[in-house]
Short mmCIF file of C-alpha atoms in Angstrom, two decimals:
data_model
loop_
_atom_site.label_atom_id
_atom_site.label_comp_id
_atom_site.label_asym_id
_atom_site.label_seq_id
_atom_site.Cartn_x
_atom_site.Cartn_y
_atom_site.Cartn_z
CA MET F 3 29.25 -1.10 16.96
CA PRO F 4 27.59 -2.14 13.69
CA ARG F 5 26.34 0.72 11.55
CA ARG F 6 22.62 1.33 11.94
CA PRO F 7 20.49 1.75 8.82
CA ASP F 8 19.40 5.29 7.97
CA LEU F 9 15.62 5.02 8.43
CA ALA F 10 14.84 7.83 5.99
CA ARG F 11 17.06 6.22 3.35
CA ARG F 12 15.46 2.85 4.07
CA ALA F 13 11.99 4.30 3.53
CA GLU F 14 13.12 5.98 0.31
CA LEU F 15 14.61 2.76 -1.03
CA ALA F 16 11.54 0.74 -0.02
CA ASN F 17 9.19 3.05 -1.93
CA ALA F 18 11.40 3.00 -5.02
CA ALA F 19 11.80 -0.79 -4.79
CA PHE F 20 8.05 -1.24 -4.45
CA GLU F 21 7.44 0.66 -7.70
CA ILE F 22 10.10 -1.38 -9.50
CA LEU F 23 8.67 -4.68 -8.24
CA ARG F 24 5.16 -3.62 -9.17
CA ALA F 25 6.26 -2.72 -12.70
CA ARG F 26 8.69 -5.58 -13.36
CA GLY F 27 7.02 -8.34 -11.40
CA MET F 28 7.74 -10.10 -8.16
CA SER F 29 10.17 -12.53 -9.79
CA THR F 30 12.72 -9.71 -9.89
CA SER F 31 15.90 -10.81 -8.12
CA MET F 32 17.72 -8.78 -5.48
CA ARG F 33 20.58 -8.30 -7.98
CA GLU F 34 18.19 -6.91 -10.60
CA LEU F 35 16.51 -4.77 -7.97
CA ALA F 36 19.84 -3.30 -6.86
CA GLU F 37 20.72 -2.46 -10.47
CA ALA F 38 17.35 -0.81 -11.06
CA LEU F 39 17.71 1.22 -7.87
CA GLY F 40 21.22 2.29 -8.83
CA VAL F 41 22.79 0.93 -5.65
CA LYS F 42 25.31 -1.80 -4.96
CA ARG F 43 24.02 -5.17 -3.84
CA PRO F 44 25.69 -4.95 -0.41
CA THR F 45 23.91 -1.63 0.13
CA LEU F 46 20.55 -3.17 -0.75
CA TYR F 47 21.19 -6.17 1.52
CA PHE F 48 22.23 -3.81 4.32
CA TYR F 49 18.73 -2.33 4.30
CA PHE F 50 16.72 -5.36 3.15
CA PRO F 51 17.84 -8.99 3.52
CA ASP F 52 15.13 -10.12 1.06
CA LEU F 53 11.98 -9.01 -0.76
CA ASN F 54 9.87 -9.76 2.30
CA ALA F 55 11.76 -7.04 4.16
CA VAL F 56 10.86 -4.59 1.38
CA PHE F 57 7.23 -5.66 1.71
CA GLU F 58 7.20 -5.23 5.48
CA THR F 59 8.71 -1.76 5.23
CA VAL F 60 6.18 -0.65 2.61
CA LEU F 61 3.35 -2.14 4.67
CA GLU F 62 4.51 -0.35 7.81
CA GLN F 63 4.81 2.96 5.95
CA THR F 64 1.36 2.46 4.45
CA TYR F 65 -0.24 1.93 7.85
CA ARG F 66 1.52 4.95 9.31
CA ALA F 67 0.42 7.18 6.44
CA LEU F 68 -3.13 5.81 6.57
CA ALA F 69 -3.30 6.34 10.33
CA ALA F 70 -2.16 9.95 9.91
CA SER F 71 -4.81 10.50 7.24
CA VAL F 72 -7.56 8.98 9.40
CA ILE F 73 -6.53 10.97 12.48
CA ALA F 74 -6.55 14.20 10.49
CA ARG F 75 -10.08 13.41 9.27
CA THR F 76 -11.55 12.36 12.62
CA GLN F 77 -9.84 14.43 15.31
CA GLU F 78 -12.36 17.28 15.14
CA LEU F 79 -15.42 14.99 15.17
CA SER F 80 -17.24 14.47 18.45
CA HIS F 81 -19.80 11.78 17.55
CA PRO F 82 -18.66 8.12 17.24
CA LEU F 83 -20.88 7.51 14.20
CA ASP F 84 -19.36 10.52 12.43
CA ARG F 85 -15.92 9.14 13.21
CA LEU F 86 -16.87 5.69 11.90
CA ARG F 87 -18.07 7.09 8.59
CA ALA F 88 -15.04 9.40 8.36
CA ILE F 89 -12.72 6.42 8.79
CA ALA F 90 -14.39 4.63 5.88
CA THR F 91 -14.18 7.75 3.71
CA ALA F 92 -10.58 8.52 4.67
CA THR F 93 -9.45 4.95 3.95
CA ILE F 94 -11.02 4.95 0.49
CA GLU F 95 -9.64 8.40 -0.36
CA PHE F 96 -6.19 7.35 0.84
CA HIS F 97 -6.12 4.47 -1.64
CA ARG F 98 -7.79 6.51 -4.39
CA GLU F 99 -4.79 8.85 -4.22
CA ARG F 100 -2.50 5.80 -4.51
CA PRO F 101 -4.21 3.75 -7.25
CA GLN F 102 -1.40 1.21 -7.64
CA LEU F 103 -0.87 0.53 -3.93
CA ILE F 104 -3.41 -2.24 -3.28
CA GLY F 105 -2.52 -4.15 -6.45
CA GLY F 106 1.17 -3.99 -5.62
CA LEU F 107 0.63 -5.11 -2.05
CA LEU F 108 -1.46 -8.04 -3.25
CA GLN F 109 1.40 -9.09 -5.53
CA LEU F 110 3.85 -8.91 -2.65
CA TRP F 111 1.51 -10.93 -0.45
CA ALA F 112 1.40 -13.61 -3.16
CA VAL F 113 5.17 -14.12 -3.03
CA GLY F 114 5.49 -13.84 0.73
CA GLY F 115 6.88 -17.36 0.89
CA GLY F 116 7.58 -18.83 4.30
CA ASP F 117 7.36 -15.43 5.97
CA VAL F 118 3.83 -14.68 4.79
CA ASN F 119 2.22 -16.01 7.98
CA ARG F 120 4.47 -13.83 10.12
CA ILE F 121 3.71 -10.81 7.95
CA LEU F 122 -0.03 -11.48 8.06
CA GLU F 123 0.08 -11.97 11.83
CA ARG F 124 1.75 -8.60 12.23
CA GLU F 125 -0.88 -6.98 10.03
CA ARG F 126 -3.65 -8.81 11.88
CA LYS F 127 -2.49 -7.30 15.18
CA ILE F 128 -2.59 -3.80 13.70
CA VAL F 129 -6.08 -4.30 12.27
CA ILE F 130 -7.41 -5.88 15.47
CA GLY F 131 -6.06 -2.97 17.51
CA ALA F 132 -7.84 -0.46 15.28
CA ARG F 133 -11.02 -2.56 15.26
CA ASP F 134 -11.09 -2.83 19.05
CA ALA F 135 -10.72 0.94 19.37
CA LEU F 136 -13.70 1.48 17.05
CA VAL F 137 -15.80 -1.03 18.98
CA ALA F 138 -14.94 0.72 22.25
CA ASP F 139 -15.83 4.08 20.71
CA LEU F 140 -19.28 2.83 19.67
CA ARG F 141 -19.83 1.17 23.03
CA ALA F 142 -19.04 4.46 24.79
CA GLY F 143 -21.48 6.22 22.46
CA ILE F 144 -24.21 3.78 23.48
CA ALA F 145 -23.48 4.47 27.15
CA ARG F 146 -23.78 8.22 26.49
CA LYS F 147 -27.05 7.60 24.63
CA GLU F 148 -25.59 9.01 21.42
CA VAL F 149 -25.86 5.65 19.65
CA ARG F 150 -28.82 3.27 19.66
CA ARG F 151 -28.35 -0.11 21.28
CA CYS F 152 -26.60 -2.49 18.90
CA ASP F 153 -23.76 -4.99 18.76
CA PRO F 154 -20.77 -2.64 18.26
CA ALA F 155 -18.46 -5.45 17.15
CA ARG F 156 -20.82 -6.55 14.39
CA ILE F 157 -21.30 -2.98 13.16
CA VAL F 158 -17.56 -2.32 13.03
CA ASP F 159 -16.87 -5.67 11.33
CA LEU F 160 -19.51 -4.89 8.71
CA VAL F 161 -18.13 -1.42 8.00
CA LEU F 162 -14.55 -2.69 7.72
CA ALA F 163 -15.61 -5.59 5.50
CA VAL F 164 -17.47 -3.24 3.15
CA VAL F 165 -14.46 -0.91 2.94
CA ASP F 166 -12.12 -3.85 2.24
CA GLY F 167 -14.49 -5.07 -0.47
CA VAL F 168 -14.58 -1.65 -2.11
CA LEU F 169 -10.77 -1.58 -2.18
CA VAL F 170 -10.66 -4.97 -3.93
CA HIS F 171 -13.23 -3.73 -6.45
CA HIS F 172 -11.00 -0.68 -6.87
CA VAL F 173 -8.20 -2.98 -8.04
CA LEU F 174 -10.62 -4.69 -10.44
CA GLY F 175 -11.70 -1.32 -11.82
CA ILE F 176 -15.37 -1.71 -10.90
CA ALA F 177 -15.50 0.26 -7.67
CA ARG F 178 -18.03 2.99 -6.99
CA PRO F 179 -16.74 3.83 -3.52
CA ASP F 180 -18.65 7.06 -2.96
CA ASP F 181 -21.97 5.36 -3.66
CA VAL F 182 -21.02 2.44 -1.41
CA VAL F 183 -20.08 4.70 1.51
CA LEU F 184 -23.29 6.69 1.05
CA GLU F 185 -25.37 3.49 1.10
CA LEU F 186 -23.45 2.22 4.12
CA SER F 187 -24.07 5.48 5.92
CA GLU F 188 -27.76 5.74 5.08
CA ARG F 189 -28.67 2.11 5.80
CA ILE F 190 -26.30 1.11 8.61
CA ILE F 191 -24.61 4.05 10.32
CA GLU F 192 -27.22 6.83 10.44
CA PRO F 193 -30.10 4.64 11.70
CA LEU F 194 -27.99 4.07 14.83
CA ARG F 195 -27.88 7.77 15.67
CA MET F 196 -29.98 8.72 18.68
CA PRO F 197 -32.00 11.90 18.18
CA LYS F 198 -30.88 14.85 20.24
CA LYS F 199 -33.11 15.54 23.18
CA LYS F 200 -35.05 18.76 22.89
CA ARG F 201 -34.37 21.22 25.63
CA LYS F 202 -37.32 22.04 27.81
CA SER F 203 -38.36 25.65 27.37
#
């Protein structure tokens, strides 16, 4: 049987390779990358057949880490609007703690070559899955009369678009994410909250 890649070692190499590519540029060859990593070329090719494979691994690790961060932030919240805001906050804080991540990913996207459509399609499926879950959460909140009647899909799309825009501004160095999330919450999210019914005495 062919030897299976060590997943922990693969993740370690992907993170190190990502930092090298970000610093040296995406024109770095696999030979140069192997030298910088201190591994033999056959070892690098065993884990990654090309730079796109490095990109996909980093992207997958990023989504897993982001999902864990979001779950930790939202699992104790009972109201769908609180969860929606927490997701926006958690996403921004996740990238704030990793200031070079978005810029590096954008560089890798730019050199995706023929595989870029496949990579984007994979990412699209992940994002759509998360989006659909948020829409369903808001829709359930409307049914429970916790959330005012609205178009849940439009609300979720707006929130995600604002968060994505803030992350791009973060790369440009002009982001004020806390102010943006506060404005988003005050003008879009909170007005959808149904007041709690007063108990009859």
